[in-house]
Amino acid sequence: MRKPIITSLLLILFAGCIEKMPTQKDGSFSYRAVVMDTLGIFEMDTLSGYAPFRNRLITLESESYFSDIGQPKKFRALTDNNGFVHLEGLAYSGYLLYSEFVDTVRLSPETGELDSIKVGCISNFTVDPDAGTGNDTLYTYSISPNLVINEIYYAGPVNEAFYFYDQFVELYNASNKTMYLDGLILCRASQLNHPQLETNDFVQAIYVFQFPGTPLTGTEYPVEPGEFVLVAADALDHSQLIDTALDLSDAGWEFYNPLGGEVDNPARNVTNILPDRTTDFMINLSHNGVILADGSEWYYGEFYTSGSKQYIHIPIHTVIDAVEYSSNSESSKQITARLDAGFAGIGLPKYSGMSVERRAPGFDTNNSRLDFVNRENPTPGW
Amino acid sequence: MKRISTKALFILFLFYAITAQAAENRLRAMGGLSCSVPDISAQINLFQIAGNRALLMRNDTLSWLYYRTDGFNNWGNLKRVWDAEREYFYDLSFSGQKKIGRDQMFAGDICYIWDYRGEQQYAIEKYPYAADPFVLADYTSGDLLFHGPRVSVSFSQNAGKGWFLGVGLNYSINRGLKNIPTEPEIISREIRATLDAAWQVSDQLTFGLSLLPWQVQDITKLVTLSNGLEPTTRRYRGEFEFREKTGTADRTVNSAGYEWRPQMSWRNRHWEIAVFGRIGIQNQELYDGTTQHHYDGYFQQLTLGGHSVARYLWSGSGNQTAFVRYIFEYEDGWAREPQQKLLFFRKYDRRHRLVVGGSMKISASILAAVELMVDYRVPRQIDFLAHRNRSGIISNIGLHGGFEYELNPDLFLRGGFQLNNYYENEVWQYFGNYSGACITAGFGWRFSRFEIDTAMMAGRWFGSRQAYRNHLNINFQMKQYF
């Protein structure tokens, strides 16, 4: 009687600690897609009935695996004559898929003239281990014809003095017509994950800085097609203070708070319009958002959890563009996915001297994860 | 084989720390011999061969105190990617053994360890080439200094009718800091226990069984750097693919396992034989995060092995001996990623070690011995993420020799040499092939109730492309009987 008990006990002791080895292997997944042009840029294939985005280099960029510091691991393949691309040996991860943008020309339906436009494809997906192979149909995008936030430099320069006052926001007119800055507002998004984030008809902000002029109707401050607008936190040569900081003395605009007693540099002002906010325009160094709205409407919302200040609500229908950035891809969203479905700046460290910039000027799918890339060297105003 | 060698050597070191005897330096000074020379520290019994604490009192019946300090140093560019350029290991230890009545024996050891790794490239953990494929790394080469205490105790009880029971416990904690970014603090806690039983059937035949549970927790604390930056670290899965993380958090690695060791020894006037088997399991889990722990991977390894030693003594005094040892180990491990539980790493490792040797009393005052050691490994690693399937032989042939000259009954001079030739299949890209030569020396002095034994070793390994590694070890031990 004793022997079986002891034997069973020994078996239990071993069996309890041994886990069964998985049969499904990582690194064995594949991805197939057909890329179609819906913009009329590429020639229609009469047999297949679509215009294949043919012989273009497609890049898959892993969200999890890297090849060097800040450099995601990449898989590359060419689309074939039918626009098909097939990539194998993928690890379990989220991926960003894109093609390099190609310059092309077409007849503008509006002006009847030849337009130079950039076109490519972009998407993201996560490996589905159950399916093994991902299958997608992708469509080409072109540059969005709008005024957009094109680059944000928030991380601060490489320094040990905690200096980050050379932040800037760059706008870009990606349309083929003149746009106007009059009365537009640039806001720092609140750093809250609002419980009704996806159903609210507003976005929350902390600061509101406004361009001069009359919202919606003003025409005093034009932005020509293809023109950049640089708005500096302080339009001065910051490299005089910190070697690695930026020279923003040529900025056309600067954020200015007349209530904060700060120096008013020669650049034109984008002015704080909230009397209870006495700080300059500063945004968080790792996770925050910037909102560009037409300035026609905003109102006070709920009070801060502590203190007497109130959040500012910007109605979504007035928002022209919004960009949320976070160094951590797993952060909670603070701007609704209706305006921005992802994060720019994943993996971008504080005080790294890096910025986030659109993949191509003006490229906007309302998903900053797709639209933005991390730039080693900021490009203020260009 | 080299992938686990550092950790294996350290575990071996821990194991021998508790079974160490004062004369251990005698064999170190004689070329680093093992069992070809009959010695109090080289007995063919289940306590020394299999670590069975139940036979503590059968190993050495005397009570003593024992003071020891060791310095193991090696430096040079013959190394693997994540190895340190310079490794300096020092310890200071105080041990004792006391017989309590007729049927109980107690031994204890308190040791403080300093383990310095100079210019360790990228890896910010203590054993980057351990069996598991998870390695935490950054982008810099820096110095790491680990230090902390270790306590070991053993107890043996004669339960009567030839039965002996024993327990042993090793606990160590150490803390390491890297002096440049990412400036991690690495804390390691290790506890190892043994529960032993032995049945001495007759004067010749003994059976034993040991259960050795263990647990290790390594915590790497990543905090905001002194220059205000967030640390950027790499989390390797295998040796090639890694994820990158910028930010502060703790990395916690919990490893646990146990091993069963059935044993048998037999002896008569001429023969001493000991055999034991091993079956062990290791589980390892990784977590990220300081407050909320995010599961980040799992590794499991099964170890099977056998160890047999035989020594032949031509006469009862041991003036002439022949010795053979054969060790076989098989490791079977795998690792999975955490989210979907996908297999990303698989390893197999077959390891053989054969040692043959002998000793002879050449004259009344000179003893000479030699041992030939052959290590042969066929590891295989399949890295599914990097799409690499590596399999190739790693071997090491070593020739150790030494002598002892008895100046008078209380004073002994010792010397020896070690030659070795290491071969590594090029798929591994670790060390490449190399050869090495070392000389050893030391002396032993007996006076009153004291024994002093010293040893030193100096040598160099020569690799390809002018790579080299120097070795310099200095050991001092003093044993006091009471």
mmCIF file of C-alpha atoms in Angstrom, chain A residues 10 13-15 17-22 24-29 64-71 73 89-92 129 159-160 162 330 347 349-351, chain B residues 139 211 226-230 232 237 241-244 246 258 260 279-281 283 285 294 298 300 302 334 336-337 339-344 346 384-385 387:
data_model
loop_
_atom_site.group_PDB
_atom_site.id
_atom_site.type_symbol
_atom_site.label_atom_id
_atom_site.label_comp_id
_atom_site.label_asym_id
_atom_site.label_seq_id
_atom_site.Cartn_x
_atom_site.Cartn_y
_atom_site.Cartn_z
ATOM 1 C CA LEU A 10 6.701 11.462 -6.705
ATOM 2 C CA LEU A 13 5.756 16.297 -7.590
ATOM 3 C CA PHE A 14 7.235 16.150 -11.060
ATOM 4 C CA ALA A 15 4.094 16.560 -13.090
ATOM 5 C CA CYS A 17 6.090 21.584 -12.458
ATOM 6 C CA ILE A 18 6.239 20.458 -16.071
ATOM 7 C CA GLU A 19 4.286 22.485 -18.569
ATOM 8 C CA LYS A 20 3.401 21.200 -21.975
ATOM 9 C CA MET A 21 5.497 22.646 -24.738
ATOM 10 C CA PRO A 22 3.485 24.743 -27.210
ATOM 11 C CA GLN A 24 2.700 26.613 -32.513
ATOM 12 C CA LYS A 25 5.935 28.397 -33.299
ATOM 13 C CA ASP A 26 6.613 32.078 -33.284
ATOM 14 C CA GLY A 27 8.359 33.514 -36.333
ATOM 15 C CA SER A 28 6.309 31.313 -38.654
ATOM 16 C CA PHE A 29 3.602 33.746 -39.694
ATOM 17 C CA SER A 64 7.701 44.834 -30.862
ATOM 18 C CA TYR A 65 11.080 43.877 -32.303
ATOM 19 C CA PHE A 66 13.935 46.221 -33.086
ATOM 20 C CA SER A 67 17.205 46.046 -34.987
ATOM 21 C CA ASP A 68 18.945 48.983 -33.308
ATOM 22 C CA ILE A 69 18.135 51.785 -30.891
ATOM 23 C CA GLY A 70 14.809 53.326 -31.953
ATOM 24 C CA GLN A 71 14.883 51.338 -35.207
ATOM 25 C CA LYS A 73 12.802 45.575 -37.290
ATOM 26 C CA GLY A 89 8.775 34.479 -41.280
ATOM 27 C CA LEU A 90 6.982 37.067 -39.179
ATOM 28 C CA ALA A 91 7.037 37.038 -35.419
ATOM 29 C CA TYR A 92 3.938 37.616 -33.337
ATOM 30 C CA PRO A 129 -1.832 33.180 -34.584
ATOM 31 C CA ASN A 159 20.905 67.869 -22.082
ATOM 32 C CA GLU A 160 21.216 67.247 -18.378
ATOM 33 C CA PHE A 162 16.087 69.443 -17.933
ATOM 34 C CA GLU A 330 0.469 50.701 -24.317
ATOM 35 C CA GLY A 347 9.782 54.695 -28.335
ATOM 36 C CA PRO A 349 12.788 59.133 -25.298
ATOM 37 C CA LYS A 350 12.647 62.343 -23.304
ATOM 38 C CA TYR A 351 15.521 64.760 -23.906
ATOM 39 C CA TYR B 139 23.602 49.861 -25.475
ATOM 40 C CA LEU B 211 15.960 16.069 -3.332
ATOM 41 C CA SER B 226 21.133 60.747 -13.160
ATOM 42 C CA ASN B 227 21.115 62.882 -16.321
ATOM 43 C CA GLY B 228 17.301 62.934 -16.305
ATOM 44 C CA LEU B 229 16.874 60.551 -19.244
ATOM 45 C CA GLU B 230 14.750 57.464 -19.302
ATOM 46 C CA THR B 232 16.431 52.404 -23.040
ATOM 47 C CA ARG B 237 14.518 36.576 -26.894
ATOM 48 C CA GLU B 241 16.037 39.204 -31.716
ATOM 49 C CA PHE B 242 15.110 41.785 -29.146
ATOM 50 C CA ARG B 243 12.393 44.172 -28.128
ATOM 51 C CA GLU B 244 13.248 47.653 -26.998
ATOM 52 C CA THR B 246 12.307 53.145 -23.014
ATOM 53 C CA TYR B 258 14.311 20.831 -8.138
ATOM 54 C CA TRP B 260 16.259 14.196 -7.675
ATOM 55 C CA ILE B 279 16.663 14.332 -13.012
ATOM 56 C CA GLY B 280 15.797 17.975 -12.629
ATOM 57 C CA ILE B 281 13.329 20.550 -13.796
ATOM 58 C CA ASN B 283 10.874 26.806 -14.507
ATOM 59 C CA GLU B 285 9.051 33.320 -15.486
ATOM 60 C CA HIS B 294 3.425 42.353 -16.842
ATOM 61 C CA TYR B 298 8.487 31.583 -19.784
ATOM 62 C CA GLN B 300 11.419 25.438 -18.938
ATOM 63 C CA LEU B 302 14.513 19.309 -18.059
ATOM 64 C CA TRP B 334 12.118 25.568 -24.513
ATOM 65 C CA ARG B 336 7.560 30.737 -25.154
ATOM 66 C CA GLU B 337 6.469 34.322 -25.662
ATOM 67 C CA GLN B 339 0.827 36.756 -25.114
ATOM 68 C CA GLN B 340 -0.075 33.871 -27.374
ATOM 69 C CA LYS B 341 2.134 31.264 -25.703
ATOM 70 C CA LEU B 342 4.034 30.639 -28.912
ATOM 71 C CA LEU B 343 7.202 28.579 -28.893
ATOM 72 C CA PHE B 344 10.134 30.750 -29.926
ATOM 73 C CA ARG B 346 14.168 25.242 -28.329
ATOM 74 C CA PHE B 384 12.349 30.362 -34.314
ATOM 75 C CA LEU B 385 12.284 34.146 -34.176
ATOM 76 C CA HIS B 387 15.148 31.553 -38.077
#
